[in-house]
Coordinates of C-alpha atoms and ligand atoms in Angstrom, one line a residue:
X1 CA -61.3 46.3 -52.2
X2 CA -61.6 49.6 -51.7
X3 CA -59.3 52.8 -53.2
X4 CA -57.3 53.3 -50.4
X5 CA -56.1 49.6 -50.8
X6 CA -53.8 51.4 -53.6
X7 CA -51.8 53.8 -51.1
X8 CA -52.9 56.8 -54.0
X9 CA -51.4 60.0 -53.0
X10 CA -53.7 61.9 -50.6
X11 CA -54.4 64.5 -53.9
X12 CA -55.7 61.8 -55.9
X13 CA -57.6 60.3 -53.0
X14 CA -59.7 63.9 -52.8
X15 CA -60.1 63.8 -56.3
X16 CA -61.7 60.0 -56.5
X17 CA -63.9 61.3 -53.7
X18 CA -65.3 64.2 -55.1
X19 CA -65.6 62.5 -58.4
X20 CA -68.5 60.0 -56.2
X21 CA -66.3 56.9 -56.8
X22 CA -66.5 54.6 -53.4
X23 CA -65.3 51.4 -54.7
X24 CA -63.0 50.7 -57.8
X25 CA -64.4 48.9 -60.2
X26 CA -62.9 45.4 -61.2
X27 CA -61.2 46.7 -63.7
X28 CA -59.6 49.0 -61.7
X29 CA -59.5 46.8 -59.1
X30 CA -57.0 44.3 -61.6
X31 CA -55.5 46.9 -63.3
X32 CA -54.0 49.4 -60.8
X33 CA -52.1 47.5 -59.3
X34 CA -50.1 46.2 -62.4
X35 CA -50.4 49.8 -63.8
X36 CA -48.5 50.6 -60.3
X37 CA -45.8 48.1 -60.2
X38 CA -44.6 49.8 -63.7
X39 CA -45.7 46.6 -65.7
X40 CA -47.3 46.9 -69.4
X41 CA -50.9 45.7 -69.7
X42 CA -53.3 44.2 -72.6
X43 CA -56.2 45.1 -71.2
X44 CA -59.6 43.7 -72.6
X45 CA -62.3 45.8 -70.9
X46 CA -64.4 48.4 -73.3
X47 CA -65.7 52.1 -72.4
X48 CA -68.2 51.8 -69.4
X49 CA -66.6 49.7 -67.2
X50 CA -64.2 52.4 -65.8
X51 CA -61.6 51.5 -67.7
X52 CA -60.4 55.2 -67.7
X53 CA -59.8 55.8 -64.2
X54 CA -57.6 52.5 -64.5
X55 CA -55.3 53.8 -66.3
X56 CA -55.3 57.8 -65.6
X57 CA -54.7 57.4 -62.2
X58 CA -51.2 55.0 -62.1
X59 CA -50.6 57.6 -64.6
X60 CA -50.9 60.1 -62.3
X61 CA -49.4 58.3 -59.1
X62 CA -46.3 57.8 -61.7
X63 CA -46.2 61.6 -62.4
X64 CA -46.6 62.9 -59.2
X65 CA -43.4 61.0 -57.8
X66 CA -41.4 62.1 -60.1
X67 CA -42.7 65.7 -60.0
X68 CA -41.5 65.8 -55.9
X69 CA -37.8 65.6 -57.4
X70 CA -37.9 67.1 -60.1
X71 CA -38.1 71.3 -60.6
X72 CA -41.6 72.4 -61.5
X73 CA -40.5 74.5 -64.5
X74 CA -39.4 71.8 -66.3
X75 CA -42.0 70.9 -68.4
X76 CA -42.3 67.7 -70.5
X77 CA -44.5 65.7 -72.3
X78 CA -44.7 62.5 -69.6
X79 CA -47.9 60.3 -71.0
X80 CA -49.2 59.7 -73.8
X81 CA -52.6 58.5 -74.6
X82 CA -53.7 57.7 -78.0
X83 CA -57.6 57.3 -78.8
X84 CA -59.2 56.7 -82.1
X85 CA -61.6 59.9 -82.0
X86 CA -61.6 63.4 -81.2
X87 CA -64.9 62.7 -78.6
X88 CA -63.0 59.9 -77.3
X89 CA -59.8 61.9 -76.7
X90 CA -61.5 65.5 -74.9
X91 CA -63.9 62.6 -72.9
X92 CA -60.2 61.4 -71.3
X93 CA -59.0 64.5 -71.1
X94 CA -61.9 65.7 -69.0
X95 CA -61.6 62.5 -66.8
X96 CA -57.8 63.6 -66.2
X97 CA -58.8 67.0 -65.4
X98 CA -61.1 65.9 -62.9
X99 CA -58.7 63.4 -60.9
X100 CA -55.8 65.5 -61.6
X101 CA -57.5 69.0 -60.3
X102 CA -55.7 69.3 -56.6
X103 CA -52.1 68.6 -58.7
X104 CA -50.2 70.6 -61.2
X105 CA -50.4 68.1 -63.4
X106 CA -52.1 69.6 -66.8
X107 CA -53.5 67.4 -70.1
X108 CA -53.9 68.1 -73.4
X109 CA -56.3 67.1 -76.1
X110 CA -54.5 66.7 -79.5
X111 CA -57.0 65.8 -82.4
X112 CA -58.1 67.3 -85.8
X113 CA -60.9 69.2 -87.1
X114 CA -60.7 72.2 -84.9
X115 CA -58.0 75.2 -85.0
X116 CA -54.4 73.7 -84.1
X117 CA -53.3 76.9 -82.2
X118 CA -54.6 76.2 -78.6
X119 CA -53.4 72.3 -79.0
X120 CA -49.9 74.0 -80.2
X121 CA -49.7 76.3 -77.1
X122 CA -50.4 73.4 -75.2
X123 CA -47.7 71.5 -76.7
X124 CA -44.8 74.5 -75.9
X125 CA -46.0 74.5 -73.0
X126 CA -45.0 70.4 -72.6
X127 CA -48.0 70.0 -70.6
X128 CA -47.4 66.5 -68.6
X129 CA -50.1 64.3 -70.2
X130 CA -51.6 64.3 -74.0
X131 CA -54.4 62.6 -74.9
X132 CA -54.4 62.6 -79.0
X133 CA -56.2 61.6 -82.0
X134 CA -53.0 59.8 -83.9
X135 CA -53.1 61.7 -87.4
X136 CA -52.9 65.6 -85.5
X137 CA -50.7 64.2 -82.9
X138 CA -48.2 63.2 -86.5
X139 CA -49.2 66.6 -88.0
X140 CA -47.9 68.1 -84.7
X141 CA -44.7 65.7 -84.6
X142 CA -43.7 66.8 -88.4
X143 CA -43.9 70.0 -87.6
X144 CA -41.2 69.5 -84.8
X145 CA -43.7 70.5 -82.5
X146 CA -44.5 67.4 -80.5
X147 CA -41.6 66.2 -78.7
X148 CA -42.2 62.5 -77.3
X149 CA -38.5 61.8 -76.2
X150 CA -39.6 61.7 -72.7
X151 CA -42.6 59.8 -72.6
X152 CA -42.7 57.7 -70.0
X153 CA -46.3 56.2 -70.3
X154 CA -47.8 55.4 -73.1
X155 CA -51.8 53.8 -73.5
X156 CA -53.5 52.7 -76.9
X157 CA -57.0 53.0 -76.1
X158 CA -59.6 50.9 -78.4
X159 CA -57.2 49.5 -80.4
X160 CA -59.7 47.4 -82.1
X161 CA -61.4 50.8 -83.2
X162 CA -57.9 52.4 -84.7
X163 CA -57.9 48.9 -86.7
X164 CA -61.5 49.6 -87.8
X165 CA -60.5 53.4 -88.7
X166 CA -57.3 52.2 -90.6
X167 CA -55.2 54.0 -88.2
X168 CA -52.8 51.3 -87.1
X169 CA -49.9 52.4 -90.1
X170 CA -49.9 56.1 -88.0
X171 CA -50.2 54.5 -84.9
X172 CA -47.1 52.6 -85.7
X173 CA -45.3 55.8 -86.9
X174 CA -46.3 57.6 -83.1
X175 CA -45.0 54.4 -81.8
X176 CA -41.2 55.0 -83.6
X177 CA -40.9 58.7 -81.7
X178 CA -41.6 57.4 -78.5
X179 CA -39.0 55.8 -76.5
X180 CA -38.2 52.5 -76.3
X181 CA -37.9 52.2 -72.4
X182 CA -41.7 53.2 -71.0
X183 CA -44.3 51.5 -69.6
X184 CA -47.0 50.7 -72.7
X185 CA -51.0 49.8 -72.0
X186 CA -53.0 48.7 -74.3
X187 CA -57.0 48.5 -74.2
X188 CA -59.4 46.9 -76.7
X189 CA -62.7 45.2 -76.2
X190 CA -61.6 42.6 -78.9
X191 CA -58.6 41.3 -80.7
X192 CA -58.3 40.9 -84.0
X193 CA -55.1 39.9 -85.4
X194 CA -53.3 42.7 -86.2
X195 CA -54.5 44.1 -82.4
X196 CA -53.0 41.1 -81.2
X197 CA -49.7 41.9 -83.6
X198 CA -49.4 45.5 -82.4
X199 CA -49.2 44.3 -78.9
X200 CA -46.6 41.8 -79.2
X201 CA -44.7 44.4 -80.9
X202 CA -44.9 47.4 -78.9
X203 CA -45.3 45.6 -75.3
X204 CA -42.7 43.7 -73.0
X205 CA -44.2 41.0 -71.4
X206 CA -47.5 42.5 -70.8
X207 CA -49.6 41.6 -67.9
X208 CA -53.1 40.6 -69.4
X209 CA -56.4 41.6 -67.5
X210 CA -59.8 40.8 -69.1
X211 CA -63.0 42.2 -67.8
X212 CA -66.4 40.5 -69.4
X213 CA -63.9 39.2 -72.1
X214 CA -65.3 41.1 -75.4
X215 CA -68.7 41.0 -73.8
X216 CA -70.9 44.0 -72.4
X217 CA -71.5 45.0 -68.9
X218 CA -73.8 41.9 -67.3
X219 CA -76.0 45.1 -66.2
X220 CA -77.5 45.0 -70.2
X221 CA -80.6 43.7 -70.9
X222 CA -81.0 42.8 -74.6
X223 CA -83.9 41.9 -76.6
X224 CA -84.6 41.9 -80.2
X225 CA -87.3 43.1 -82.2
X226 CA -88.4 41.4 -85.4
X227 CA -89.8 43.9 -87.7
X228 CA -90.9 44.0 -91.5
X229 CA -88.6 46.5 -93.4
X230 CA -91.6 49.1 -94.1
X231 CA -92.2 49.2 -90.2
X232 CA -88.8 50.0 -89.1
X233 CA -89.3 53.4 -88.4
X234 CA -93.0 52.8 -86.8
X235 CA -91.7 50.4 -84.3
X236 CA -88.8 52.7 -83.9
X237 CA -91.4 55.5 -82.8
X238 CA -93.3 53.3 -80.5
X239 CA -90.6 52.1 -79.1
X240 CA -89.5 55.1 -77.8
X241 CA -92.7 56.3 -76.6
X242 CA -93.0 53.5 -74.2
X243 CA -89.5 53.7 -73.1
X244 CA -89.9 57.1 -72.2
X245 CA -86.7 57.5 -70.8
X246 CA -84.7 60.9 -70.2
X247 CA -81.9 59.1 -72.9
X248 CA -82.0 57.4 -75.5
X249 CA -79.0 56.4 -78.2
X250 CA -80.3 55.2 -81.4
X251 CA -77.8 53.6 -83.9
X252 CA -77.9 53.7 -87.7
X253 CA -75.5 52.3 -90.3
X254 CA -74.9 55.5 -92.3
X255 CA -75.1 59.0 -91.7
X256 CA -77.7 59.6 -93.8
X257 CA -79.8 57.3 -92.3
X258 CA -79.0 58.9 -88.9
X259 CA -80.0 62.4 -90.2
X260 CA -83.5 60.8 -91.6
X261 CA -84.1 59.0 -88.8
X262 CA -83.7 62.0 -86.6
X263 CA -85.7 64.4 -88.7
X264 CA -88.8 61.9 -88.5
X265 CA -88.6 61.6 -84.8
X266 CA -88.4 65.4 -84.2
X267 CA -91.6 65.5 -86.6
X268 CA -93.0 62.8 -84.2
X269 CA -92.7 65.1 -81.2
X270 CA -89.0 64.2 -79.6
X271 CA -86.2 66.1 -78.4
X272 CA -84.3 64.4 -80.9
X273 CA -80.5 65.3 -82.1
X274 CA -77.9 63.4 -84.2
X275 CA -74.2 62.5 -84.1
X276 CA -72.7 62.1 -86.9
X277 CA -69.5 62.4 -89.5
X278 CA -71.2 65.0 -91.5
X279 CA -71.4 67.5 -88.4
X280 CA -69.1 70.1 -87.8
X281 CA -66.8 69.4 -84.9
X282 CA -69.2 72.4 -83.0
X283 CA -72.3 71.2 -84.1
X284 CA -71.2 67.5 -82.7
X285 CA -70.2 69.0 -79.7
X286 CA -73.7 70.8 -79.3
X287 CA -75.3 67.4 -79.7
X288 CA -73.5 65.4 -77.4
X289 CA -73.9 68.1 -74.8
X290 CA -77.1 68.5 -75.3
X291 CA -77.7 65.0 -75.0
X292 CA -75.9 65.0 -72.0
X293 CA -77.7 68.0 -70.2
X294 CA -81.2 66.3 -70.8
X295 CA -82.2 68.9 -73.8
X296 CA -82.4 66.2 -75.8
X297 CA -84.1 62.8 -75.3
X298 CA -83.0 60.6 -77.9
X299 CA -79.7 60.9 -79.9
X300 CA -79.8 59.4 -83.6
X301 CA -75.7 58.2 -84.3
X302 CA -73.3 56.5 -86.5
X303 CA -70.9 54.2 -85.0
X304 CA -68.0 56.0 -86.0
X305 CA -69.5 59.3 -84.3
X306 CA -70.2 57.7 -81.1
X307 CA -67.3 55.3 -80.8
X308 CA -66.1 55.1 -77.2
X309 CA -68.5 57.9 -76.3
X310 CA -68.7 58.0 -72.0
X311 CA -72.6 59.4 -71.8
X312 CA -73.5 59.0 -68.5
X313 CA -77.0 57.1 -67.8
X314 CA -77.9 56.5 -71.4
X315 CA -81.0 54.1 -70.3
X316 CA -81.7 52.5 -74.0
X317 CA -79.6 52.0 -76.7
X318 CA -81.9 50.9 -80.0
X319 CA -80.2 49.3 -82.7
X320 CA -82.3 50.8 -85.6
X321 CA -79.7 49.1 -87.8
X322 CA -78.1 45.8 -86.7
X323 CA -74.4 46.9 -86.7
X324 CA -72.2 45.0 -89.3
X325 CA -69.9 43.5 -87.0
X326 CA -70.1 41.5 -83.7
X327 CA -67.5 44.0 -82.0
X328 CA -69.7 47.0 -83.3
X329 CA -72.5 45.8 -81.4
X330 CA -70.4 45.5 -78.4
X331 CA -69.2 48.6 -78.7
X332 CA -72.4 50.3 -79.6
X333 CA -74.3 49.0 -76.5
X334 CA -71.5 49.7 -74.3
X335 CA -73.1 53.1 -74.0
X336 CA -75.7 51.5 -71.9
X337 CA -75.4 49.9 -68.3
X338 CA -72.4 51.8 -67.7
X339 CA -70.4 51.5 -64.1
X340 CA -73.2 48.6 -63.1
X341 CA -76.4 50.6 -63.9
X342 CA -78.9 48.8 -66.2
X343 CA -79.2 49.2 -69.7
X344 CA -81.8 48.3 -72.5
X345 CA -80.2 47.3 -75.8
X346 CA -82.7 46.7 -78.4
X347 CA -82.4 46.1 -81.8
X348 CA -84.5 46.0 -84.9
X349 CA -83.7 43.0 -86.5
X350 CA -85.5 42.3 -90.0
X351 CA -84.8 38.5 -91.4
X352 CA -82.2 39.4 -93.7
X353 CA -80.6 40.4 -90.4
X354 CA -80.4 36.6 -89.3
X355 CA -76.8 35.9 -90.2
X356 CA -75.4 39.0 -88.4
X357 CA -77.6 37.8 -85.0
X358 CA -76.6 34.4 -84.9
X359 CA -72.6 35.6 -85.1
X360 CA -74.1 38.2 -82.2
X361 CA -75.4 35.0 -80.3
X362 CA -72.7 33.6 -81.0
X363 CA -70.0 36.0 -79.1
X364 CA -72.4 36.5 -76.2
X365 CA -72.8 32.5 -75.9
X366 CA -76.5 33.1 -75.6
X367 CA -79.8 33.4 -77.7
X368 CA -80.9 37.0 -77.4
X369 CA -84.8 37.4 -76.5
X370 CA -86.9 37.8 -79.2
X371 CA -89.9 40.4 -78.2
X372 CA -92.9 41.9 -79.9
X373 CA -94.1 44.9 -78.5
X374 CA -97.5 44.9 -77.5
X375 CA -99.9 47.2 -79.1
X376 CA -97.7 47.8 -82.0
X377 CA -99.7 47.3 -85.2
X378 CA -97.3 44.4 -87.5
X379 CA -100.9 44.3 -89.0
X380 CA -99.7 45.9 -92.0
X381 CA -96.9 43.9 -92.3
X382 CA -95.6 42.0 -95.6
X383 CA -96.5 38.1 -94.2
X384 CA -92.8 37.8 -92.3
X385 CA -90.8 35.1 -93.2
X386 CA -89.9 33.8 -89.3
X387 CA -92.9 33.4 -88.1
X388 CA -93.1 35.2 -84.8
X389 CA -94.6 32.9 -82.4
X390 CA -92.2 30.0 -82.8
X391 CA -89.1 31.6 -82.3
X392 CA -88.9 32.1 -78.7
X393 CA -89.1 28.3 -77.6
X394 CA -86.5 27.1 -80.4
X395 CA -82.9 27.2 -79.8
X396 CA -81.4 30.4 -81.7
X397 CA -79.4 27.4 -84.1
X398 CA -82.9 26.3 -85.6
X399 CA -84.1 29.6 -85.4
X400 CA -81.6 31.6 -87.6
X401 CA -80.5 30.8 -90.9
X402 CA -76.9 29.6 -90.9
X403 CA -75.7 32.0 -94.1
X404 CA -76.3 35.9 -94.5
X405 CA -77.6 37.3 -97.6
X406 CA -74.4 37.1 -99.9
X407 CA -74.6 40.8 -100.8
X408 CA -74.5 41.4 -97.0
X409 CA -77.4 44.2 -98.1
X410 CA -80.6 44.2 -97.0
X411 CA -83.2 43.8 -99.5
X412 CA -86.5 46.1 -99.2
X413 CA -89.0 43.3 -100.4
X414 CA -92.1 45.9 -100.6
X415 CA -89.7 48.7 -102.3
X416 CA -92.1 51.2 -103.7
X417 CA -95.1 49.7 -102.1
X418 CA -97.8 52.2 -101.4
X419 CA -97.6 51.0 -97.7
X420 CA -94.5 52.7 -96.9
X421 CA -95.1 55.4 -94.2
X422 CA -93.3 59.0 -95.3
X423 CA -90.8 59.2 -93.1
X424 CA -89.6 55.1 -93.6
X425 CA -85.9 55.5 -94.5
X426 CA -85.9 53.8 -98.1
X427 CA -83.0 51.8 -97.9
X428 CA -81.8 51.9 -101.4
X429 CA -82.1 55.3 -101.4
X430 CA -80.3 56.5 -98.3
X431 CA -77.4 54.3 -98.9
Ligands
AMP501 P1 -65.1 54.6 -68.5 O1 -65.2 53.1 -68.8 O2 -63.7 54.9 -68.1 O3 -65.6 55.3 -69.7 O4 -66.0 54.9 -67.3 C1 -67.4 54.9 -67.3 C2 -68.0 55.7 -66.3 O5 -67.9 55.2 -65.0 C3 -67.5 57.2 -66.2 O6 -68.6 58.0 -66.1 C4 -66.7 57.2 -64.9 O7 -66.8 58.5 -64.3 C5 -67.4 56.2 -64.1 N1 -66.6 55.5 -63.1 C6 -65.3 55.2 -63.3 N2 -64.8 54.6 -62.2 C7 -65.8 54.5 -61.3 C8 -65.9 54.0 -59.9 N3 -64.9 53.4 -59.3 N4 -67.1 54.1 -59.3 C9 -68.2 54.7 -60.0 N5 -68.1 55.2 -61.2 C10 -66.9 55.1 -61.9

């Protein structure tokens, strides 16, 4: 299948060029088509797989045909894309700039945290497409500035992350201003219930298209690391210095932990930046850009922070805390082997991780490699409680305990032991 298969206007077809795409990818290849023929969609296909593209360019196919009757001074709000974060919603809008540049076809990105003015000049100006955040885009709508009456298009994106955030009650208020007669997609990488609830309710007879149903790009290689509390951070360090990659995205489970983490590796010698809740919306920006222009080597986030992220070539993703949900981890190493490169996903796993793996194991339908990494003193180690050697030949049921640790916490068995490296995050204490 190639691009051309989808008789795009010749505008679009320039664009996909110059943005390097030769061949859609399946996602695009299932979902264009539909998208085309006016139909809704439940798509399940996360960030990486090109997912974007799938939708932004029916989008504009749609737009442009009506634009050739239609006078170009007439300006309305035509699509309308709703995202879960502001990253998320300026990374779209940047992907519709770029396929959209030989129209007239202008975006907008609507989301909170920075100064409303530009995003209300963009909304007199009705450009054609807004990409929004849904609690500014329902600032924007009380205050009689966002007009949706004419919305032709509408796409949830990672619906399964506006669950997660809570947002579903305001995505259901953006819903009632739009009208009833459009074409709706929807996009999530899982479905939970209420997902599954909000797309019976706000789609009509929806095609659906799954891509590596809830699973990540085949392209990811993942492996995990068994690792004594106190040597978290150690093995974190070492891993890193034998990756030696240009990028790395490490995950933590708070903010505070991502800031610790990030200060020790900078005192270890790497580029090292963070991502997080408790950055400015300028100093996140600097991050991420920085990350993305090679400054930095190795990014330190929460999930929140780099939910649905689209970082080109991120080569590892380390897991420096096991995520707390199954569709976290998805999402998390979705950063990695994007558009069919390779990825490394690794993650520190200590045993009162066990519980969370297995449900891991489970949704992937395969063991995950265990690995120790050569060289690495575990010398110093508490005596772990799995031993090592044996769990790489048994299946991961015998392997894993079958219940988590009812506080779902992690204990730190050697709290306060005179073992701990400085810069080990102290679990208890970062919480
Ligand atoms: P997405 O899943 O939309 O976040 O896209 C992931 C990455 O793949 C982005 O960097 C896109 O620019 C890129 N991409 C999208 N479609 C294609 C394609 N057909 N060929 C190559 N790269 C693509």
């Amino acid at each position: 299948m190639s691009f051309s298969d989808f008789n795009l206007d010749a505008r679009l077809m320039r664009a996909i060029a110059e943005a390097g795409y030769t061949t859609p990818t399946p996602i695009q290849a299932a979902a264009i088509p539909v998208a085309l023929s006016g139909k809704d969609i439940v798509g399940t296909a996360q960030t990486g797989t090109g997912k974007t593209a799938a939708f932004v360019l029916p989008i504009l196919q749609r737009l442009l045909q009506a634009h050739a009757n239609a006078p170009h001074h007439a300006r309305f709000h035509r699509a309308l894309i709703i995202t879960p974060t502001r990253e998320l919603a300026e990374q779209i809008h940047e992907a519709i700039k770029a396929l959209a540049r030989h129209t007239r076809i202008r975006s907008a990105a609507i989301y909170g945290g920075v100064s409303a003015s530009p995003q209300e000049k963009a909304l007199r100006e009705g450009v054609e497409i807004l990409v929004a955040t849904p609690g500014r885009l329902l600032d924007h709508i009380d205050a009689g500035l966002a007009k949706l009456d004419r919305i032709a298009v509408l796409v949830l994106d990672e619906a399964d992350r506006m669950f997660d955030m809570g947002f579903l009650p305001q995505v259901r208020r953006v819903l009632s201003h739009v009208p009833r007669q459009r074409q709706t997609m929807l996009f999530s990488a899982t479905f939970p219930r209420e997902v599954e609830e909000l797309a019976n309710r706000s789609l009509r007879e929806p095609q659906r298209i799954a891509i590596g149903v809830s699973a990540p790009a085949v392209t990811v290689t993942h492996a995990l690391y068994p690792v004594p509390h106190h040597l978290k951070l150690d093995l974190l360090v070492a891993l890193l210095r034998k990756a030696d990659a240009f990028s790395m995205l490490v995950f933590t489970r708070t903010k505070h932990r991502a800031e610790k983490v990030s200060r020790a590796l900078a005192r270890q010698g790497f580029a090292a930046t963070r991502l997080h809740g408790d950055r400015s919306q300028n100093q996140r920006q600097r991050a991420l850009q920085g990350f993305k222009d090679g400054k930095y080597q190795v990014m330190v986030a929460t999930d929140i922070a780099a939910r649905g992220l689209d970082i080109e070539s991120v080569s590892h993703v380390i897991n420096f805390d096991i995520p707390d949900t199954v569709d976290a981890y998805i999402h998390r190493i979705g950063r990695t082997g994007r558009a069919e490169r390779a990825g490394d996903a690794f993650t520190l796993v200590t045993p009162e991780d066990n519980g969370m793996v297995r449900d891991i194991e489970r949704a992937l339908q395969q063991p995950i490699e265990r690995r120790r990494l050569e060289g690495f003193d575990y010398g110093s180690a508490a005596a772990p409680e799995q031993p090592q050697g044996q769990a790489k030949s048994q299946p991961a049921d015998k392997r894993l305990p079958r219940t988590r640790p009812s506080n779902g916490r992690l204990n730190d068995r050697r709290s306060g032991s005179a073992h701990r490296p400085d810069d080990t995050p102290r679990r208890r204490s970062v919480r």
